[in-house]
């Protein structure tokens, strides 16, 4: 139940900040792939689905979406700056940001891996948490460098510079962006 609520909230926040349904669809596809892959690692390490691992998965939703968003944002920026097709933008972006995605993945994993080596009864609980988190983060990095660029090339459209229809959603998003930019100055 909480896993579904967290996923819906992440999708809503991503939509509000990216402002495009196509761009939102890519992280929505990438997050479950990372989480399902975490189940494979959990089985490999002999972990069960319990409150600790479910808590880790709920927390991981908010963390693993970052890598996909980095790629989507970079593709949008490249399409806007150089007026490229999504495919050509992805080709350029992957070479430019793969180091950053790998660094993000390694740093986030480095936070959780030491916890897996704690001893005693507390270590047993935290080990499950750490393995679940670290595996989902590593898979998120792999997905960001493989699946996400492919989805960007297939799903995104270069609409930069074209006039868009004024719908209630686009009016709200424009208002939200103006308010957000004023509050961050």
PDB file of C-alpha atoms in Angstrom:
ATOM      1  CA  UNK A   1       0.000   0.000   0.000  1.00  0.00           C
ATOM      2  CA  UNK A   2       2.722   2.468   1.012  1.00  0.00           C
ATOM      3  CA  UNK A   3       4.854   1.393  -1.933  1.00  0.00           C
ATOM      4  CA  UNK A   4       2.045   2.326  -4.323  1.00  0.00           C
ATOM      5  CA  UNK A   5       1.449   5.676  -2.585  1.00  0.00           C
ATOM      6  CA  UNK A   6       5.151   6.542  -2.744  1.00  0.00           C
ATOM      7  CA  UNK A   7       5.262   5.642  -6.425  1.00  0.00           C
ATOM      8  CA  UNK A   8       2.241   7.838  -7.187  1.00  0.00           C
ATOM      9  CA  UNK A   9       3.706  10.774  -5.244  1.00  0.00           C
ATOM     10  CA  UNK A  10       7.030  10.460  -7.053  1.00  0.00           C
ATOM     11  CA  UNK A  11       5.254  10.357 -10.414  1.00  0.00           C
ATOM     12  CA  UNK A  12       3.224  13.451  -9.505  1.00  0.00           C
ATOM     13  CA  UNK A  13       6.280  15.428  -8.371  1.00  0.00           C
ATOM     14  CA  UNK A  14       8.230  14.409 -11.470  1.00  0.00           C
ATOM     15  CA  UNK A  15       5.328  15.513 -13.672  1.00  0.00           C
ATOM     16  CA  UNK A  16       5.057  18.879 -11.920  1.00  0.00           C
ATOM     17  CA  UNK A  17       8.764  19.619 -12.287  1.00  0.00           C
ATOM     18  CA  UNK A  18       9.326  18.186 -15.766  1.00  0.00           C
ATOM     19  CA  UNK A  19       6.006  19.510 -17.041  1.00  0.00           C
ATOM     20  CA  UNK A  20       5.679  16.899 -19.764  1.00  0.00           C
ATOM     21  CA  UNK A  21       3.787  13.621 -19.713  1.00  0.00           C
ATOM     22  CA  UNK A  22       6.261  11.930 -22.064  1.00  0.00           C
ATOM     23  CA  UNK A  23       9.178  12.941 -19.857  1.00  0.00           C
ATOM     24  CA  UNK A  24       7.341  11.698 -16.779  1.00  0.00           C
ATOM     25  CA  UNK A  25       6.640   8.342 -18.375  1.00  0.00           C
ATOM     26  CA  UNK A  26      10.348   7.491 -18.630  1.00  0.00           C
ATOM     27  CA  UNK A  27      11.110   7.599 -14.859  1.00  0.00           C
ATOM     28  CA  UNK A  28       7.779   5.870 -14.213  1.00  0.00           C
ATOM     29  CA  UNK A  29       9.035   2.947 -16.312  1.00  0.00           C
ATOM     30  CA  UNK A  30      12.613   3.050 -14.995  1.00  0.00           C
ATOM     31  CA  UNK A  31      11.758   2.960 -11.265  1.00  0.00           C
ATOM     32  CA  UNK A  32       9.867  -0.371 -11.295  1.00  0.00           C
ATOM     33  CA  UNK A  33      12.676  -1.977 -13.307  1.00  0.00           C
ATOM     34  CA  UNK A  34      15.156  -1.046 -10.567  1.00  0.00           C
ATOM     35  CA  UNK A  35      12.820  -2.193  -7.809  1.00  0.00           C
ATOM     36  CA  UNK A  36      12.008  -5.504  -9.471  1.00  0.00           C
ATOM     37  CA  UNK A  37      15.725  -6.068  -9.951  1.00  0.00           C
ATOM     38  CA  UNK A  38      16.198  -5.432  -6.227  1.00  0.00           C
ATOM     39  CA  UNK A  39      13.897  -8.394  -5.558  1.00  0.00           C
ATOM     40  CA  UNK A  40      16.287 -10.605  -7.529  1.00  0.00           C
ATOM     41  CA  UNK A  41      19.206  -9.420  -5.378  1.00  0.00           C
ATOM     42  CA  UNK A  42      17.136  -9.930  -2.250  1.00  0.00           C
ATOM     43  CA  UNK A  43      16.486 -13.526  -3.258  1.00  0.00           C
ATOM     44  CA  UNK A  44      20.163 -14.037  -4.107  1.00  0.00           C
ATOM     45  CA  UNK A  45      21.211 -12.853  -0.649  1.00  0.00           C
ATOM     46  CA  UNK A  46      18.483 -14.876   1.063  1.00  0.00           C
ATOM     47  CA  UNK A  47      16.432 -11.895   2.216  1.00  0.00           C
ATOM     48  CA  UNK A  48      12.701 -12.070   2.728  1.00  0.00           C
ATOM     49  CA  UNK A  49      10.037  -9.474   2.163  1.00  0.00           C
ATOM     50  CA  UNK A  50       9.500  -7.975   5.592  1.00  0.00           C
ATOM     51  CA  UNK A  51       9.013  -4.534   7.117  1.00  0.00           C
ATOM     52  CA  UNK A  52      12.712  -3.667   6.851  1.00  0.00           C
ATOM     53  CA  UNK A  53      13.053  -4.588   3.184  1.00  0.00           C
ATOM     54  CA  UNK A  54       9.717  -2.990   2.312  1.00  0.00           C
ATOM     55  CA  UNK A  55      10.820   0.192   4.066  1.00  0.00           C
ATOM     56  CA  UNK A  56      14.014   0.112   2.019  1.00  0.00           C
ATOM     57  CA  UNK A  57      12.027  -0.301  -1.188  1.00  0.00           C
ATOM     58  CA  UNK A  58       9.731   2.621  -0.336  1.00  0.00           C
ATOM     59  CA  UNK A  59      12.755   4.788   0.419  1.00  0.00           C
ATOM     60  CA  UNK A  60      14.496   3.559  -2.723  1.00  0.00           C
ATOM     61  CA  UNK A  61      11.674   4.859  -4.924  1.00  0.00           C
ATOM     62  CA  UNK A  62      12.654   8.424  -4.118  1.00  0.00           C
ATOM     63  CA  UNK A  63      16.335   7.715  -4.621  1.00  0.00           C
ATOM     64  CA  UNK A  64      16.335   5.624  -7.801  1.00  0.00           C
ATOM     65  CA  UNK A  65      14.205   8.112  -9.722  1.00  0.00           C
ATOM     66  CA  UNK A  66      17.103  10.614  -9.619  1.00  0.00           C
ATOM     67  CA  UNK A  67      19.252   8.845 -12.203  1.00  0.00           C
ATOM     68  CA  UNK A  68      16.429   8.659 -14.723  1.00  0.00           C
ATOM     69  CA  UNK A  69      15.579  12.323 -14.182  1.00  0.00           C
ATOM     70  CA  UNK A  70      19.212  13.338 -14.734  1.00  0.00           C
ATOM     71  CA  UNK A  71      19.205  11.617 -18.116  1.00  0.00           C
ATOM     72  CA  UNK A  72      15.799  12.977 -19.180  1.00  0.00           C
ATOM     73  CA  UNK A  73      16.726  16.538 -18.172  1.00  0.00           C
ATOM     74  CA  UNK A  74      20.041  16.316 -20.020  1.00  0.00           C
ATOM     75  CA  UNK A  75      18.328  15.079 -23.181  1.00  0.00           C
ATOM     76  CA  UNK A  76      15.800  17.923 -22.981  1.00  0.00           C
ATOM     77  CA  UNK A  77      18.576  20.470 -22.520  1.00  0.00           C
ATOM     78  CA  UNK A  78      20.543  19.077 -25.464  1.00  0.00           C
ATOM     79  CA  UNK A  79      17.452  19.060 -27.701  1.00  0.00           C
ATOM     80  CA  UNK A  80      16.723  22.682 -26.773  1.00  0.00           C
ATOM     81  CA  UNK A  81      20.299  23.983 -27.042  1.00  0.00           C
ATOM     82  CA  UNK A  82      21.242  22.324 -30.318  1.00  0.00           C
ATOM     83  CA  UNK A  83      17.783  21.645 -31.803  1.00  0.00           C
ATOM     84  CA  UNK A  84      18.540  17.946 -32.167  1.00  0.00           C
ATOM     85  CA  UNK A  85      16.253  14.976 -32.601  1.00  0.00           C
ATOM     86  CA  UNK A  86      15.793  12.871 -29.459  1.00  0.00           C
ATOM     87  CA  UNK A  87      18.033  10.124 -30.879  1.00  0.00           C
ATOM     88  CA  UNK A  88      20.944  12.459 -31.641  1.00  0.00           C
ATOM     89  CA  UNK A  89      20.490  14.227 -28.305  1.00  0.00           C
ATOM     90  CA  UNK A  90      20.656  10.881 -26.481  1.00  0.00           C
ATOM     91  CA  UNK A  91      23.849   9.936 -28.335  1.00  0.00           C
ATOM     92  CA  UNK A  92      25.524  13.154 -27.212  1.00  0.00           C
ATOM     93  CA  UNK A  93      24.141  13.092 -23.680  1.00  0.00           C
ATOM     94  CA  UNK A  94      25.177   9.543 -22.822  1.00  0.00           C
ATOM     95  CA  UNK A  95      28.804  10.376 -23.529  1.00  0.00           C
ATOM     96  CA  UNK A  96      28.608  13.554 -21.475  1.00  0.00           C
ATOM     97  CA  UNK A  97      26.788  12.398 -18.348  1.00  0.00           C
ATOM     98  CA  UNK A  98      27.674   8.734 -17.974  1.00  0.00           C
ATOM     99  CA  UNK A  99      30.525   9.648 -15.622  1.00  0.00           C
ATOM    100  CA  UNK A 100      28.167  11.698 -13.472  1.00  0.00           C
ATOM    101  CA  UNK A 101      25.584   8.903 -13.308  1.00  0.00           C
ATOM    102  CA  UNK A 102      28.276   6.404 -12.333  1.00  0.00           C
ATOM    103  CA  UNK A 103      29.574   8.805  -9.665  1.00  0.00           C
ATOM    104  CA  UNK A 104      26.073   9.343  -8.246  1.00  0.00           C
ATOM    105  CA  UNK A 105      25.538   5.597  -8.129  1.00  0.00           C
ATOM    106  CA  UNK A 106      28.855   4.869  -6.418  1.00  0.00           C
ATOM    107  CA  UNK A 107      28.436   7.628  -3.842  1.00  0.00           C
ATOM    108  CA  UNK A 108      24.899   6.593  -2.943  1.00  0.00           C
ATOM    109  CA  UNK A 109      25.945   2.949  -2.733  1.00  0.00           C
ATOM    110  CA  UNK A 110      28.916   3.865  -0.540  1.00  0.00           C
ATOM    111  CA  UNK A 111      26.474   5.238   2.010  1.00  0.00           C
ATOM    112  CA  UNK A 112      24.654   1.922   2.423  1.00  0.00           C
ATOM    113  CA  UNK A 113      27.299  -0.767   1.861  1.00  0.00           C
ATOM    114  CA  UNK A 114      29.144  -0.235   5.179  1.00  0.00           C
ATOM    115  CA  UNK A 115      25.870  -0.720   7.035  1.00  0.00           C
ATOM    116  CA  UNK A 116      25.685  -4.258   5.642  1.00  0.00           C
ATOM    117  CA  UNK A 117      28.776  -5.184   7.682  1.00  0.00           C
ATOM    118  CA  UNK A 118      27.385  -4.251  11.077  1.00  0.00           C
ATOM    119  CA  UNK A 119      27.481  -7.073  13.629  1.00  0.00           C
ATOM    120  CA  UNK A 120      25.039  -8.278  16.255  1.00  0.00           C
ATOM    121  CA  UNK A 121      21.260  -8.416  16.222  1.00  0.00           C
ATOM    122  CA  UNK A 122      20.967  -4.842  14.975  1.00  0.00           C
ATOM    123  CA  UNK A 123      23.332  -5.706  12.140  1.00  0.00           C
ATOM    124  CA  UNK A 124      20.965  -8.425  10.944  1.00  0.00           C
ATOM    125  CA  UNK A 125      18.172  -5.907  10.455  1.00  0.00           C
ATOM    126  CA  UNK A 126      20.356  -3.210   8.933  1.00  0.00           C
ATOM    127  CA  UNK A 127      22.030  -5.721   6.612  1.00  0.00           C
ATOM    128  CA  UNK A 128      18.683  -6.407   4.966  1.00  0.00           C
ATOM    129  CA  UNK A 129      18.028  -2.697   4.630  1.00  0.00           C
ATOM    130  CA  UNK A 130      21.500  -1.959   3.228  1.00  0.00           C
ATOM    131  CA  UNK A 131      21.490  -4.780   0.676  1.00  0.00           C
ATOM    132  CA  UNK A 132      18.033  -3.815  -0.567  1.00  0.00           C
ATOM    133  CA  UNK A 133      18.968  -0.142  -0.883  1.00  0.00           C
ATOM    134  CA  UNK A 134      22.397  -0.722  -2.443  1.00  0.00           C
ATOM    135  CA  UNK A 135      21.090  -3.206  -4.991  1.00  0.00           C
ATOM    136  CA  UNK A 136      18.255  -0.929  -6.087  1.00  0.00           C
ATOM    137  CA  UNK A 137      20.658   2.021  -6.397  1.00  0.00           C
ATOM    138  CA  UNK A 138      23.157   0.041  -8.472  1.00  0.00           C
ATOM    139  CA  UNK A 139      20.379  -1.203 -10.729  1.00  0.00           C
ATOM    140  CA  UNK A 140      19.103   2.358 -11.030  1.00  0.00           C
ATOM    141  CA  UNK A 141      22.501   3.448 -12.347  1.00  0.00           C
ATOM    142  CA  UNK A 142      22.542   0.596 -14.849  1.00  0.00           C
ATOM    143  CA  UNK A 143      18.996   1.405 -15.970  1.00  0.00           C
ATOM    144  CA  UNK A 144      19.916   5.099 -16.319  1.00  0.00           C
ATOM    145  CA  UNK A 145      22.732   4.208 -18.696  1.00  0.00           C
ATOM    146  CA  UNK A 146      20.841   1.595 -20.717  1.00  0.00           C
ATOM    147  CA  UNK A 147      17.037   1.647 -20.590  1.00  0.00           C
ATOM    148  CA  UNK A 148      16.460   5.358 -19.916  1.00  0.00           C
ATOM    149  CA  UNK A 149      18.402   6.605 -22.977  1.00  0.00           C
ATOM    150  CA  UNK A 150      16.554   4.138 -25.191  1.00  0.00           C
ATOM    151  CA  UNK A 151      13.219   5.287 -23.782  1.00  0.00           C
ATOM    152  CA  UNK A 152      14.228   8.927 -24.319  1.00  0.00           C
ATOM    153  CA  UNK A 153      15.067   8.239 -27.962  1.00  0.00           C
ATOM    154  CA  UNK A 154      11.779   6.414 -28.490  1.00  0.00           C
ATOM    155  CA  UNK A 155       9.315   8.459 -26.433  1.00  0.00           C
ATOM    156  CA  UNK A 156      10.491  12.078 -26.350  1.00  0.00           C
ATOM    157  CA  UNK A 157       9.713  14.643 -29.035  1.00  0.00           C
ATOM    158  CA  UNK A 158      11.590  17.848 -29.710  1.00  0.00           C
ATOM    159  CA  UNK A 159       8.908  20.478 -29.085  1.00  0.00           C
ATOM    160  CA  UNK A 160      11.324  23.234 -28.133  1.00  0.00           C
ATOM    161  CA  UNK A 161      10.630  26.482 -29.932  1.00  0.00           C
ATOM    162  CA  UNK A 162       7.147  25.417 -31.024  1.00  0.00           C
ATOM    163  CA  UNK A 163       4.039  27.007 -29.629  1.00  0.00           C
ATOM    164  CA  UNK A 164       2.100  24.676 -27.390  1.00  0.00           C
ATOM    165  CA  UNK A 165      -1.599  24.543 -26.672  1.00  0.00           C
ATOM    166  CA  UNK A 166      -2.767  26.305 -23.547  1.00  0.00           C
ATOM    167  CA  UNK A 167      -4.502  23.679 -21.439  1.00  0.00           C
ATOM    168  CA  UNK A 168      -5.424  24.012 -17.768  1.00  0.00           C
ATOM    169  CA  UNK A 169      -2.514  21.717 -16.903  1.00  0.00           C
ATOM    170  CA  UNK A 170      -0.013  23.793 -18.904  1.00  0.00           C
ATOM    171  CA  UNK A 171      -1.355  26.999 -17.346  1.00  0.00           C
ATOM    172  CA  UNK A 172      -0.900  25.499 -13.869  1.00  0.00           C
ATOM    173  CA  UNK A 173       2.603  24.280 -14.724  1.00  0.00           C
ATOM    174  CA  UNK A 174       3.605  27.684 -16.100  1.00  0.00           C
ATOM    175  CA  UNK A 175       2.279  29.360 -12.946  1.00  0.00           C
ATOM    176  CA  UNK A 176       4.072  26.796 -10.751  1.00  0.00           C
ATOM    177  CA  UNK A 177       7.373  27.346 -12.578  1.00  0.00           C
ATOM    178  CA  UNK A 178       7.103  31.135 -12.191  1.00  0.00           C
ATOM    179  CA  UNK A 179       6.373  30.854  -8.464  1.00  0.00           C
ATOM    180  CA  UNK A 180       9.156  28.297  -7.988  1.00  0.00           C
ATOM    181  CA  UNK A 181      11.712  30.443  -9.829  1.00  0.00           C
ATOM    182  CA  UNK A 182      10.782  33.520  -7.778  1.00  0.00           C
ATOM    183  CA  UNK A 183      11.084  31.568  -4.533  1.00  0.00           C
ATOM    184  CA  UNK A 184      14.546  30.235  -5.398  1.00  0.00           C
ATOM    185  CA  UNK A 185      16.147  33.582  -6.274  1.00  0.00           C
TER     186      UNK A 185
END
